[in-house]
Amino acid sequence: MLKTPIARGVALATLGATLAIPTMAQAAFIEDTKAGLELRNFYFNSDNRNSANTKSKSDEWAQGFILRVESGFTEGPVGFGVDALGLLGVKLDSSPDRTGTGLLPSGDSGAPDDYSSLHATAKMKVSKTILKVGAIEPKNMAIARSDSRLLPQTFQGAQLVSKEVDGLTLDLGYLTEQNNRDSSNYEDITYAGKGGLVGKPDDFIFAGATYSLMKNLTGAYYYSNLEEVYKQHSFNLVHVLPIGENQSLKTDLRYARSTDDGSSTVDNKAFGAMVTYSLSGHSFGLGYQKMSGDTGFAYAGASTDPFLVNYVMLSADFANPDEKSWQARYDYNFAAMGIPGLTFMTRYVTGDDFGAGGNSKEWERNTDIGYVFQEGTLKNLGIKWRNGTYRSSNNSNKDIDQNRLIVSYTIPLM
């Protein structure tokens, strides 16, 4: 894991900060340190009905351990700190003919009994600006690491987040490698978008700003570049309109323009809109997404979460060239009727006008039911069941019936 200059720099910075602790005023460094161990038990069953798939069924069960340690900062005008992330996945049930769930690494002999990795991040703080170097977990319009399986995805690189101006957040990053959610090794960042790839991807850079334009209105812009593949300009506008007591109307508009960089053929315009009406514990949402250009939506990093309103559970993004898609969604928080911790979500997404001759169609239905215990011995224990169904007239895609059961519990250590 120390094969890159950035990784070696993180190791040296971590060692230096550790050695410096006894000789500096470290009250905040120690007092503000937080540590927790998340236990995540994950069962994944996918019935892949299309015969074009290599496996007709993916079925695995695993236990994950996620240890997070986040230090405070040393005192003074420039503060230093160190974060650590320890990941361990343990196989509970799998076989070579049922791998491919994303919970465990897979090979010709099936999944290993366990896999693990350790990640370190050196950080520096000046006023309201924080620089992190090492293991990065970005979550923004340009790139968002995935945490929808047993263990989270991480990247190697550097990220600077500044909030010096009230209402304005600046976010800059440079990423060199990715550690996928079912892997213990870093590798080159990949291209995960629809079409357009000719050459080999290189490093990934992004720069963005989010600003509170006025009360209840936020605007954001990000520039990103997966070197040798694409350049992208992304825009987002979010407005929340209070209507009355326990009522609001949220409008989320998104647009991205992606063009080629180097040897790719990327050419895409992506527009998305989501309008959500909330009343007490109810939320009703309608979404629309449109792709145009020679290729589909462009995004970096295997298994990352692209910034699309119709990015959902199974078919992922509804972002094929020229595809139009619609979404209807309903959420309910049972706290409104006196059952805090219980939540429900269901949605339906349908897309068409893509593929050969523009005759392909696809649809997906998702349902989530989750409960977090609020008190007693099981307080903070979370249980979630996720169910999804996907169908497509395009034979190159999968027809899927899938269930996921996740049980999670975080133990505070500091």
Coordinates of N, CA, C and O in Angstrom, one line a residue, residues 232-233 254-259 266-272 289-298 308 319-323:
Q232 N -15.6 17.2 -17.1 CA -17.0 17.3 -16.8 C -17.3 18.6 -16.0 O -16.5 18.9 -15.1
H233 N -18.3 19.3 -16.4 CA -18.8 20.5 -15.6 C -20.2 20.1 -15.1 O -21.1 19.7 -15.8
R254 N -30.3 19.2 -11.7 CA -29.0 18.8 -11.9 C -28.7 18.8 -13.4 O -29.5 18.3 -14.2
Y255 N -27.5 19.2 -13.8 CA -27.0 19.2 -15.2 C -25.5 19.0 -15.2 O -24.8 19.5 -14.4
A256 N -25.1 18.1 -16.1 CA -23.7 17.8 -16.3 C -23.3 17.8 -17.8 O -24.1 17.2 -18.5
R257 N -22.2 18.4 -18.1 CA -21.7 18.3 -19.5 C -20.4 17.6 -19.5 O -19.4 18.1 -18.8
S258 N -20.3 16.5 -20.2 CA -19.1 15.7 -20.2 C -18.5 15.6 -21.6 O -19.3 15.4 -22.6
T259 N -17.2 15.9 -21.8 CA -16.5 15.8 -23.1 C -15.3 15.0 -23.0 O -14.8 14.7 -21.9
V266 N -16.0 10.3 -25.2 CA -17.1 10.8 -24.3 C -17.7 12.1 -24.8 O -17.0 13.0 -25.2
D267 N -19.0 12.1 -24.9 CA -19.8 13.2 -25.3 C -21.2 13.1 -24.7 O -22.0 12.3 -25.3
N268 N -21.5 13.7 -23.6 CA -22.8 13.5 -23.0 C -23.3 14.8 -22.3 O -22.5 15.6 -21.7
K269 N -24.6 15.0 -22.4 CA -25.3 16.0 -21.6 C -26.3 15.3 -20.8 O -27.1 14.5 -21.3
A270 N -26.3 15.5 -19.5 CA -27.2 14.8 -18.5 C -28.0 15.9 -17.8 O -27.5 16.7 -17.1
F271 N -29.3 15.8 -17.9 CA -30.2 16.7 -17.1 C -31.1 15.8 -16.2 O -31.6 14.7 -16.6
G272 N -31.3 16.3 -15.0 CA -32.1 15.6 -14.0 C -32.9 16.6 -13.2 O -32.4 17.6 -12.8
Q289 N -35.1 12.3 -15.9 CA -33.7 12.3 -16.3 C -33.6 12.1 -17.8 O -34.3 11.3 -18.4
K290 N -32.7 12.9 -18.4 CA -32.6 12.8 -19.9 C -31.1 12.8 -20.2 O -30.3 13.7 -19.8
M291 N -30.7 11.9 -21.0 CA -29.3 11.8 -21.6 C -29.3 12.2 -23.1 O -30.3 11.9 -23.8
S292 N -28.3 13.0 -23.5 CA -28.2 13.3 -24.9 C -26.7 13.4 -25.2 O -25.9 13.5 -24.3
G293 N -26.4 13.3 -26.5 CA -25.0 13.2 -26.9 C -24.7 11.8 -27.4 O -25.5 10.9 -27.5
D294 N -23.4 11.6 -27.8 CA -23.0 10.3 -28.5 C -22.8 9.2 -27.5 O -22.9 8.0 -27.9
T295 N -22.6 9.5 -26.2 CA -22.3 8.5 -25.2 C -23.3 8.7 -24.0 O -23.9 9.7 -23.9
G296 N -23.2 7.7 -23.1 CA -24.0 7.9 -21.9 C -23.2 8.7 -20.8 O -22.2 9.3 -21.1
F297 N -23.7 8.7 -19.6 CA -23.1 9.6 -18.5 C -21.7 9.1 -18.2 O -21.5 7.9 -18.1
A298 N -20.8 10.0 -17.9 CA -19.5 9.7 -17.6 C -19.2 9.9 -16.1 O -19.6 10.9 -15.5
L308 N -26.8 11.4 -10.1 CA -27.9 11.3 -11.0 C -29.2 11.1 -10.2 O -29.2 10.3 -9.2
A319 N -28.6 5.7 -17.5 CA -27.8 6.7 -18.1 C -27.2 6.3 -19.5 O -26.1 6.7 -19.8
N320 N -28.0 5.4 -20.2 CA -27.5 5.1 -21.5 C -27.6 6.2 -22.5 O -28.4 7.1 -22.3
P321 N -26.9 6.2 -23.6 CA -27.0 7.3 -24.6 C -28.5 7.5 -25.1 O -29.2 6.5 -25.4
D322 N -28.9 8.7 -25.0 CA -30.3 9.2 -25.4 C -31.4 8.6 -24.5 O -32.6 8.9 -24.9
E323 N -31.1 8.0 -23.4 CA -32.2 7.5 -22.6 C -32.9 8.6 -21.8 O -32.3 9.5 -21.3

